[in-house]
Amino acid sequence: MNLWTEIHTALSVGRTGTVRGAADSLGIHRATVSRHIDMLEERLGTKLFIRHPNGYTPTEMGRAIIQAGEQADAAISVFMGHVDRSCQDLTGVITLSAVARAGSVIRPAVKTFCEAHPGVTVRFEQTVDLPRLELGEAHIAVTEGAKPAHPDYVVIPFFEFQLGLFAHRDYIERFGYPDTIGALSKHKFVGSRRVYYDVDATGQLGDYMTADRLVLESHSPSITLDGILSGLGIGLAARTEAARHTELMEMYVLDKPLMAPVWISTHVDMHRTRAVSEFLRCLKHARPKPNVSSRRPRSTSLNRARRPTGLRAQTVS
C-alpha cells in the first residue's frame, strides 16, 4: 500500500508537535493534515498520536512511523540530489494561469525560466477565476483578491497592488467631483461589487456601488480600466496603472489604503515537482519589493492638487 504522502504528513506532525505547525511546514490546509493522520491510523489499525490541548504526542507506533519517515526522507533527499545533478534538462509543458494585471511582474520570471530551461514550453493563459488545479487545468495559478481556500492547494503570498478610485476627466466634467465618500451614492461605477468587497474590509465601497449605479460589470481589471478610460464611471484601478494615464483623476485618498493581494497557488501533488519548483523560484525572484508595491502617496491632498478648477459640483440623478 502506498501511504508515503500520509507518512510524510505524520513525520511533519511529529517534528512540529501540532497540526498547525505541520500545515505551515508542508504548505497545506490543517484539514488535510488531520485527514492524512486519520487515514494512516485507519489503514494501520492503531493510534499514532495522543491528542491533547497543547498538541500531538506520538505513541510507540507513532515514534516508529516517524523514525521510518526520517530514514525515507533522508534517502529521498540523497536520491533527488543525484537526480538534480544527472538530469539538468527539463522538458515538456508547464501551464501558468494568471490575472492580466500581474503580467508585468510575471513576464521577467517567464523569461528567466525559459532561458534556463529551453526544453520546456510555458503555456501562459490569462484568467480571472482560480482554475481547478486538481483537474490539471493549470500547474501554477496567480490570482488576485481573496486567498484561495481549497484544502489541497499550496497558497503563497506573492505581492500586493495598491488600489484607488479613479475616473476620467471627461466623466468629472460631466457629473462633478465627489468630495466625500457619501457623494459616491450619486455616481456611476464600473467593475465588480465582489472586487470592492474583497479589497475593502469595511464594505463601504461595495455598499455605495449598488446594482442600479453599475453601468459596466466585469471582474477583469483590464476591462474595468477600459471602462474608466471611456468615461463610463468611477472604478478601482491599480495606482501603477492609473499613473500611466494623465487624464485619470483620483477621487480622494482613503484613510486606509485599499490593497489587492496576489496569490500563487499550486496543487499539493505538483508543488514539489522539479518543473513547478523551478518556476516558483523564478516567480519569487521576480516578486516586487513591498515598499514599492504598497507605497502610499506622500500627501493626502493628492486629489485636491489634481482636481481641475472650474468644475461644477454636478451629480448623476
CSV table of N, CA, C and O in Angstrom, one decimal, residues 70-163:
chain,number,residue,atom,x,y,z
A,70,GLU,N,11.7,9.5,8.8
A,70,GLU,CA,13.0,10.2,8.8
A,70,GLU,C,14.0,9.5,7.9
A,70,GLU,O,14.7,10.2,7.1
A,71,GLN,N,14.1,8.2,8.0
A,71,GLN,CA,15.0,7.4,7.1
A,71,GLN,C,14.7,7.5,5.7
A,71,GLN,O,15.5,7.7,4.8
A,72,ALA,N,13.4,7.4,5.4
A,72,ALA,CA,12.9,7.5,4.0
A,72,ALA,C,13.2,8.9,3.4
A,72,ALA,O,13.6,9.1,2.3
A,73,ASP,N,12.9,9.9,4.3
A,73,ASP,CA,13.1,11.3,3.8
A,73,ASP,C,14.5,11.6,3.5
A,73,ASP,O,14.9,12.3,2.5
A,74,ALA,N,15.4,11.1,4.4
A,74,ALA,CA,16.9,11.3,4.1
A,74,ALA,C,17.3,10.6,2.8
A,74,ALA,O,18.1,11.1,2.0
A,75,ALA,N,16.8,9.4,2.6
A,75,ALA,CA,17.2,8.6,1.4
A,75,ALA,C,16.7,9.3,0.2
A,75,ALA,O,17.4,9.4,-0.9
A,76,ILE,N,15.4,9.8,0.2
A,76,ILE,CA,14.9,10.5,-0.9
A,76,ILE,C,15.6,11.8,-1.2
A,76,ILE,O,15.9,12.1,-2.4
A,77,SER,N,16.1,12.5,-0.2
A,77,SER,CA,16.8,13.7,-0.4
A,77,SER,C,18.1,13.4,-1.1
A,77,SER,O,18.6,14.2,-2.0
A,78,VAL,N,18.8,12.3,-0.7
A,78,VAL,CA,20.1,11.9,-1.4
A,78,VAL,C,19.8,11.6,-2.8
A,78,VAL,O,20.5,12.0,-3.7
A,79,PHE,N,18.7,10.8,-3.0
A,79,PHE,CA,18.3,10.4,-4.4
A,79,PHE,C,18.0,11.6,-5.3
A,79,PHE,O,18.5,11.7,-6.4
A,80,MET,N,17.2,12.6,-4.7
A,80,MET,CA,16.9,13.8,-5.5
A,80,MET,C,18.1,14.6,-5.8
A,80,MET,O,18.2,15.3,-6.9
A,81,GLY,N,19.1,14.6,-4.9
A,81,GLY,CA,20.3,15.3,-5.2
A,81,GLY,C,21.0,14.7,-6.4
A,81,GLY,O,21.5,15.4,-7.3
A,82,HIS,N,21.0,13.4,-6.5
A,82,HIS,CA,21.6,12.7,-7.7
A,82,HIS,C,20.8,13.0,-8.9
A,82,HIS,O,21.4,13.2,-10.0
A,83,VAL,N,19.5,13.0,-8.8
A,83,VAL,CA,18.6,13.3,-10.0
A,83,VAL,C,18.9,14.7,-10.5
A,83,VAL,O,19.0,14.9,-11.7
A,84,ASP,N,19.0,15.7,-9.6
A,84,ASP,CA,19.2,17.1,-10.0
A,84,ASP,C,20.5,17.2,-10.7
A,84,ASP,O,20.6,18.0,-11.6
A,85,ARG,N,21.5,16.5,-10.3
A,85,ARG,CA,22.8,16.6,-10.9
A,85,ARG,C,22.9,15.9,-12.2
A,85,ARG,O,23.6,16.3,-13.1
A,86,SER,N,22.1,14.8,-12.4
A,86,SER,CA,22.2,14.0,-13.6
A,86,SER,C,21.2,14.3,-14.6
A,86,SER,O,21.3,13.9,-15.8
A,87,CYS,N,20.1,15.0,-14.2
A,87,CYS,CA,19.0,15.3,-15.1
A,87,CYS,C,18.8,16.8,-15.1
A,87,CYS,O,17.8,17.3,-14.6
A,88,GLN,N,19.7,17.6,-15.6
A,88,GLN,CA,19.6,19.0,-15.6
A,88,GLN,C,18.6,19.6,-16.6
A,88,GLN,O,18.1,20.7,-16.4
A,89,ASP,N,18.3,18.9,-17.6
A,89,ASP,CA,17.5,19.4,-18.7
A,89,ASP,C,16.0,19.0,-18.5
A,89,ASP,O,15.7,17.8,-18.5
A,90,LEU,N,15.2,20.0,-18.2
A,90,LEU,CA,13.7,19.8,-18.1
A,90,LEU,C,13.1,19.8,-19.5
A,90,LEU,O,13.5,20.6,-20.4
A,91,THR,N,12.1,19.0,-19.7
A,91,THR,CA,11.3,19.0,-21.0
A,91,THR,C,9.8,19.0,-20.7
A,91,THR,O,9.4,18.7,-19.5
A,92,GLY,N,9.0,19.3,-21.7
A,92,GLY,CA,7.6,19.2,-21.5
A,92,GLY,C,6.9,20.5,-21.5
A,92,GLY,O,7.4,21.5,-22.1
A,93,VAL,N,5.7,20.6,-20.9
A,93,VAL,CA,4.9,21.8,-20.9
A,93,VAL,C,4.5,22.1,-19.5
A,93,VAL,O,4.2,21.2,-18.7
A,94,ILE,N,4.6,23.4,-19.1
A,94,ILE,CA,4.1,23.8,-17.8
A,94,ILE,C,3.1,24.9,-18.0
A,94,ILE,O,3.3,25.8,-18.8
A,95,THR,N,1.9,24.8,-17.4
A,95,THR,CA,0.8,25.7,-17.7
A,95,THR,C,0.7,26.7,-16.5
A,95,THR,O,0.6,26.3,-15.4
A,96,LEU,N,0.7,27.9,-16.9
A,96,LEU,CA,0.6,29.0,-15.9
A,96,LEU,C,-0.6,29.8,-16.2
A,96,LEU,O,-0.9,30.2,-17.3
A,97,SER,N,-1.5,30.0,-15.2
A,97,SER,CA,-2.7,30.8,-15.3
A,97,SER,C,-2.5,32.0,-14.4
A,97,SER,O,-2.1,31.9,-13.2
A,98,ALA,N,-2.8,33.2,-14.9
A,98,ALA,CA,-2.5,34.4,-14.1
A,98,ALA,C,-3.5,35.5,-14.5
A,98,ALA,O,-4.0,35.6,-15.7
A,99,VAL,N,-3.8,36.4,-13.6
A,99,VAL,CA,-4.6,37.6,-13.8
A,99,VAL,C,-3.7,38.5,-14.7
A,99,VAL,O,-2.5,38.6,-14.6
A,100,ALA,N,-4.4,39.2,-15.6
A,100,ALA,CA,-3.7,40.1,-16.5
A,100,ALA,C,-2.9,41.2,-15.8
A,100,ALA,O,-1.8,41.5,-16.3
A,101,ARG,N,-3.4,41.7,-14.7
A,101,ARG,CA,-2.7,42.8,-14.0
A,101,ARG,C,-1.3,42.4,-13.5
A,101,ARG,O,-0.5,43.2,-13.3
A,102,ALA,N,-1.1,41.1,-13.3
A,102,ALA,CA,0.2,40.6,-12.8
A,102,ALA,C,1.2,40.3,-13.9
A,102,ALA,O,2.3,39.9,-13.6
A,103,GLY,N,0.8,40.6,-15.1
A,103,GLY,CA,1.6,40.2,-16.3
A,103,GLY,C,3.0,40.9,-16.3
A,103,GLY,O,4.0,40.3,-16.6
A,104,SER,N,3.0,42.2,-15.9
A,104,SER,CA,4.3,42.9,-15.9
A,104,SER,C,5.3,42.3,-14.9
A,104,SER,O,6.5,42.4,-15.0
A,105,VAL,N,4.8,41.7,-13.8
A,105,VAL,CA,5.6,41.1,-12.8
A,105,VAL,C,6.0,39.7,-13.2
A,105,VAL,O,7.2,39.3,-13.0
A,106,ILE,N,5.1,39.0,-13.9
A,106,ILE,CA,5.4,37.6,-14.2
A,106,ILE,C,6.3,37.5,-15.4
A,106,ILE,O,7.1,36.5,-15.5
A,107,ARG,N,6.2,38.4,-16.4
A,107,ARG,CA,7.0,38.3,-17.6
A,107,ARG,C,8.5,38.1,-17.4
A,107,ARG,O,9.1,37.2,-18.0
A,108,PRO,N,9.1,38.8,-16.5
A,108,PRO,CA,10.6,38.5,-16.2
A,108,PRO,C,10.8,37.1,-15.7
A,108,PRO,O,11.8,36.5,-16.0
A,109,ALA,N,9.9,36.6,-14.9
A,109,ALA,CA,10.0,35.2,-14.4
A,109,ALA,C,9.9,34.2,-15.5
A,109,ALA,O,10.7,33.2,-15.5
A,110,VAL,N,9.0,34.4,-16.4
A,110,VAL,CA,8.9,33.5,-17.6
A,110,VAL,C,10.1,33.6,-18.4
A,110,VAL,O,10.6,32.5,-18.9
A,111,LYS,N,10.7,34.8,-18.6
A,111,LYS,CA,11.9,34.9,-19.4
A,111,LYS,C,13.1,34.1,-18.8
A,111,LYS,O,13.8,33.4,-19.4
A,112,THR,N,13.2,34.3,-17.5
A,112,THR,CA,14.3,33.6,-16.7
A,112,THR,C,14.1,32.1,-16.8
A,112,THR,O,15.1,31.4,-17.1
A,113,PHE,N,12.9,31.6,-16.6
A,113,PHE,CA,12.7,30.2,-16.7
A,113,PHE,C,12.9,29.6,-18.0
A,113,PHE,O,13.6,28.6,-18.2
A,114,CYS,N,12.4,30.3,-19.1
A,114,CYS,CA,12.6,29.8,-20.5
A,114,CYS,C,14.1,29.8,-20.9
A,114,CYS,O,14.5,28.9,-21.6
A,115,GLU,N,14.8,30.8,-20.5
A,115,GLU,CA,16.3,30.8,-20.8
A,115,GLU,C,17.0,29.7,-20.1
A,115,GLU,O,18.0,29.1,-20.6
A,116,ALA,N,16.6,29.4,-18.8
A,116,ALA,CA,17.3,28.3,-18.1
A,116,ALA,C,16.9,26.9,-18.5
A,116,ALA,O,17.6,26.0,-18.4
A,117,HIS,N,15.6,26.8,-19.0
A,117,HIS,CA,15.1,25.5,-19.4
A,117,HIS,C,14.5,25.6,-20.8
A,117,HIS,O,13.3,25.6,-20.9
A,118,PRO,N,15.3,25.7,-21.8
A,118,PRO,CA,14.8,25.8,-23.2
A,118,PRO,C,14.0,24.7,-23.7
A,118,PRO,O,13.2,24.8,-24.7
A,119,GLY,N,14.0,23.5,-23.0
A,119,GLY,CA,13.3,22.3,-23.5
A,119,GLY,C,11.8,22.3,-23.0
A,119,GLY,O,11.1,21.5,-23.3
A,120,VAL,N,11.5,23.3,-22.1
A,120,VAL,CA,10.1,23.4,-21.6
A,120,VAL,C,9.3,24.5,-22.3
A,120,VAL,O,9.8,25.6,-22.5
A,121,THR,N,8.1,24.2,-22.7
A,121,THR,CA,7.2,25.2,-23.2
A,121,THR,C,6.3,25.7,-22.1
A,121,THR,O,5.7,24.9,-21.4
A,122,VAL,N,6.2,27.0,-21.9
A,122,VAL,CA,5.4,27.6,-20.9
A,122,VAL,C,4.1,28.0,-21.6
A,122,VAL,O,4.1,28.8,-22.5
A,123,ARG,N,3.0,27.4,-21.2
A,123,ARG,CA,1.7,27.8,-21.7
A,123,ARG,C,1.1,28.8,-20.7
A,123,ARG,O,0.6,28.5,-19.6
A,124,PHE,N,1.0,30.1,-21.2
A,124,PHE,CA,0.6,31.2,-20.3
A,124,PHE,C,-0.8,31.6,-20.7
A,124,PHE,O,-1.0,32.1,-21.8
A,125,GLU,N,-1.7,31.5,-19.8
A,125,GLU,CA,-3.1,31.8,-20.0
A,125,GLU,C,-3.6,32.8,-19.0
A,125,GLU,O,-3.3,32.7,-17.8
A,126,GLN,N,-4.3,33.8,-19.5
A,126,GLN,CA,-4.8,34.9,-18.6
A,126,GLN,C,-6.2,34.5,-18.2
A,126,GLN,O,-7.0,34.0,-19.0
A,127,THR,N,-6.5,34.7,-16.9
A,127,THR,CA,-7.8,34.3,-16.4
A,127,THR,C,-8.1,35.2,-15.2
A,127,THR,O,-7.2,35.9,-14.7
A,128,VAL,N,-9.4,35.2,-14.8
A,128,VAL,CA,-9.8,36.0,-13.6
A,128,VAL,C,-10.0,35.0,-12.5
A,128,VAL,O,-9.6,35.3,-11.3
A,129,ASP,N,-10.7,33.9,-12.7
A,129,ASP,CA,-11.0,33.0,-11.7
A,129,ASP,C,-9.9,31.9,-11.5
A,129,ASP,O,-9.1,31.7,-12.4
A,130,LEU,N,-9.9,31.3,-10.3
A,130,LEU,CA,-8.9,30.3,-10.0
A,130,LEU,C,-9.2,29.0,-10.8
A,130,LEU,O,-10.3,28.5,-10.7
A,131,PRO,N,-8.3,28.5,-11.6
A,131,PRO,CA,-8.5,27.3,-12.3
A,131,PRO,C,-8.6,26.1,-11.3
A,131,PRO,O,-8.1,26.2,-10.2
A,132,ARG,N,-9.1,25.0,-11.8
A,132,ARG,CA,-9.2,23.8,-10.9
A,132,ARG,C,-7.9,23.0,-11.1
A,132,ARG,O,-7.7,22.2,-12.0
A,133,LEU,N,-7.0,23.3,-10.1
A,133,LEU,CA,-5.7,22.7,-10.2
A,133,LEU,C,-5.7,21.2,-10.0
A,133,LEU,O,-4.9,20.5,-10.6
A,134,GLU,N,-6.7,20.7,-9.2
A,134,GLU,CA,-6.8,19.3,-9.0
A,134,GLU,C,-7.2,18.5,-10.3
A,134,GLU,O,-7.1,17.3,-10.4
A,135,LEU,N,-7.8,19.3,-11.3
A,135,LEU,CA,-8.2,18.6,-12.5
A,135,LEU,C,-7.1,18.9,-13.6
A,135,LEU,O,-7.3,18.6,-14.8
A,136,GLY,N,-6.0,19.5,-13.2
A,136,GLY,CA,-4.9,19.7,-14.2
A,136,GLY,C,-5.2,20.9,-15.1
A,136,GLY,O,-4.5,21.0,-16.2
A,137,GLU,N,-6.1,21.8,-14.8
A,137,GLU,CA,-6.3,23.0,-15.6
A,137,GLU,C,-5.1,23.9,-15.7
A,137,GLU,O,-5.0,24.7,-16.6
A,138,ALA,N,-4.3,23.9,-14.7
A,138,ALA,CA,-3.0,24.6,-14.6
A,138,ALA,C,-2.1,24.0,-13.6
A,138,ALA,O,-2.5,23.3,-12.7
A,139,HIS,N,-0.8,24.2,-13.8
A,139,HIS,CA,0.2,23.8,-12.8
A,139,HIS,C,0.4,24.8,-11.7
A,139,HIS,O,0.5,24.5,-10.6
A,140,ILE,N,0.3,26.1,-12.2
A,140,ILE,CA,0.5,27.2,-11.3
A,140,ILE,C,-0.5,28.3,-11.6
A,140,ILE,O,-0.8,28.6,-12.8
A,141,ALA,N,-1.2,28.8,-10.6
A,141,ALA,CA,-2.2,29.8,-10.8
A,141,ALA,C,-1.8,31.1,-9.9
A,141,ALA,O,-1.4,31.0,-8.8
A,142,VAL,N,-1.9,32.2,-10.6
A,142,VAL,CA,-1.6,33.5,-9.9
A,142,VAL,C,-3.0,34.3,-9.9
A,142,VAL,O,-3.5,34.6,-11.0
A,143,THR,N,-3.5,34.4,-8.8
A,143,THR,CA,-4.9,35.1,-8.7
A,143,THR,C,-4.8,36.3,-7.7
A,143,THR,O,-3.9,36.5,-7.0
A,144,GLU,N,-5.9,37.1,-7.8
A,144,GLU,CA,-5.9,38.3,-7.1
A,144,GLU,C,-7.2,38.3,-6.2
A,144,GLU,O,-8.2,37.8,-6.6
A,145,GLY,N,-7.1,38.9,-5.1
A,145,GLY,CA,-8.3,39.1,-4.2
A,145,GLY,C,-8.3,38.1,-3.0
A,145,GLY,O,-7.2,38.0,-2.3
A,146,ALA,N,-9.4,37.5,-2.8
A,146,ALA,CA,-9.5,36.6,-1.6
A,146,ALA,C,-8.5,35.4,-1.7
A,146,ALA,O,-8.3,34.9,-2.8
A,147,LYS,N,-7.9,35.0,-0.6
A,147,LYS,CA,-7.0,33.9,-0.6
A,147,LYS,C,-7.7,32.6,-1.0
A,147,LYS,O,-8.7,32.2,-0.4
A,148,PRO,N,-7.2,31.8,-1.9
A,148,PRO,CA,-7.8,30.5,-2.3
A,148,PRO,C,-7.9,29.6,-1.1
A,148,PRO,O,-6.9,29.5,-0.3
A,149,ALA,N,-9.0,28.9,-0.9
A,149,ALA,CA,-9.3,28.2,0.3
A,149,ALA,C,-9.3,26.7,0.1
A,149,ALA,O,-9.7,26.0,1.0
A,150,HIS,N,-9.0,26.2,-1.1
A,150,HIS,CA,-9.0,24.8,-1.3
A,150,HIS,C,-8.0,24.0,-0.4
A,150,HIS,O,-6.9,24.4,-0.3
A,151,PRO,N,-8.5,23.0,0.3
A,151,PRO,CA,-7.6,22.4,1.3
A,151,PRO,C,-6.4,21.7,0.7
A,151,PRO,O,-5.4,21.5,1.5
A,152,ASP,N,-6.4,21.3,-0.6
A,152,ASP,CA,-5.2,20.6,-1.2
A,152,ASP,C,-4.4,21.6,-2.0
A,152,ASP,O,-3.5,21.1,-2.8
A,153,TYR,N,-4.6,22.9,-1.9
A,153,TYR,CA,-3.8,23.8,-2.6
A,153,TYR,C,-2.7,24.4,-1.7
A,153,TYR,O,-2.9,24.7,-0.5
A,154,VAL,N,-1.5,24.5,-2.2
A,154,VAL,CA,-0.4,25.2,-1.5
A,154,VAL,C,-0.5,26.7,-2.0
A,154,VAL,O,-0.3,27.0,-3.2
A,155,VAL,N,-0.8,27.6,-1.1
A,155,VAL,CA,-1.0,29.0,-1.4
A,155,VAL,C,0.1,29.9,-0.8
A,155,VAL,O,0.3,29.8,0.4
A,156,ILE,N,0.8,30.7,-1.7
A,156,ILE,CA,1.9,31.5,-1.2
A,156,ILE,C,1.6,33.0,-1.6
A,156,ILE,O,1.1,33.3,-2.7
A,157,PRO,N,1.7,33.9,-0.6
A,157,PRO,CA,1.5,35.3,-0.9
A,157,PRO,C,2.6,35.8,-1.9
A,157,PRO,O,3.8,35.5,-1.7
A,158,PHE,N,2.2,36.5,-2.9
A,158,PHE,CA,3.1,36.9,-4.0
A,158,PHE,C,3.5,38.4,-3.8
A,158,PHE,O,4.6,38.8,-3.4
A,159,PHE,N,2.5,39.3,-4.0
A,159,PHE,CA,2.7,40.7,-3.7
A,159,PHE,C,1.4,41.4,-3.6
A,159,PHE,O,0.3,40.7,-3.7
A,160,GLU,N,1.3,42.7,-3.5
A,160,GLU,CA,0.1,43.4,-3.4
A,160,GLU,C,0.1,44.6,-4.3
A,160,GLU,O,1.1,45.3,-4.5
A,161,PHE,N,-1.1,44.9,-4.9
A,161,PHE,CA,-1.4,46.1,-5.6
A,161,PHE,C,-2.0,47.1,-4.7
A,161,PHE,O,-2.9,46.7,-3.9
A,162,GLN,N,-1.6,48.4,-4.7
A,162,GLN,CA,-2.4,49.4,-4.0
A,162,GLN,C,-3.4,50.0,-5.0
A,162,GLN,O,-3.0,50.4,-6.1
A,163,LEU,N,-4.6,50.0,-4.6
A,163,LEU,CA,-5.7,50.5,-5.5
A,163,LEU,C,-6.2,51.9,-5.1
A,163,LEU,O,-6.0,52.3,-3.9
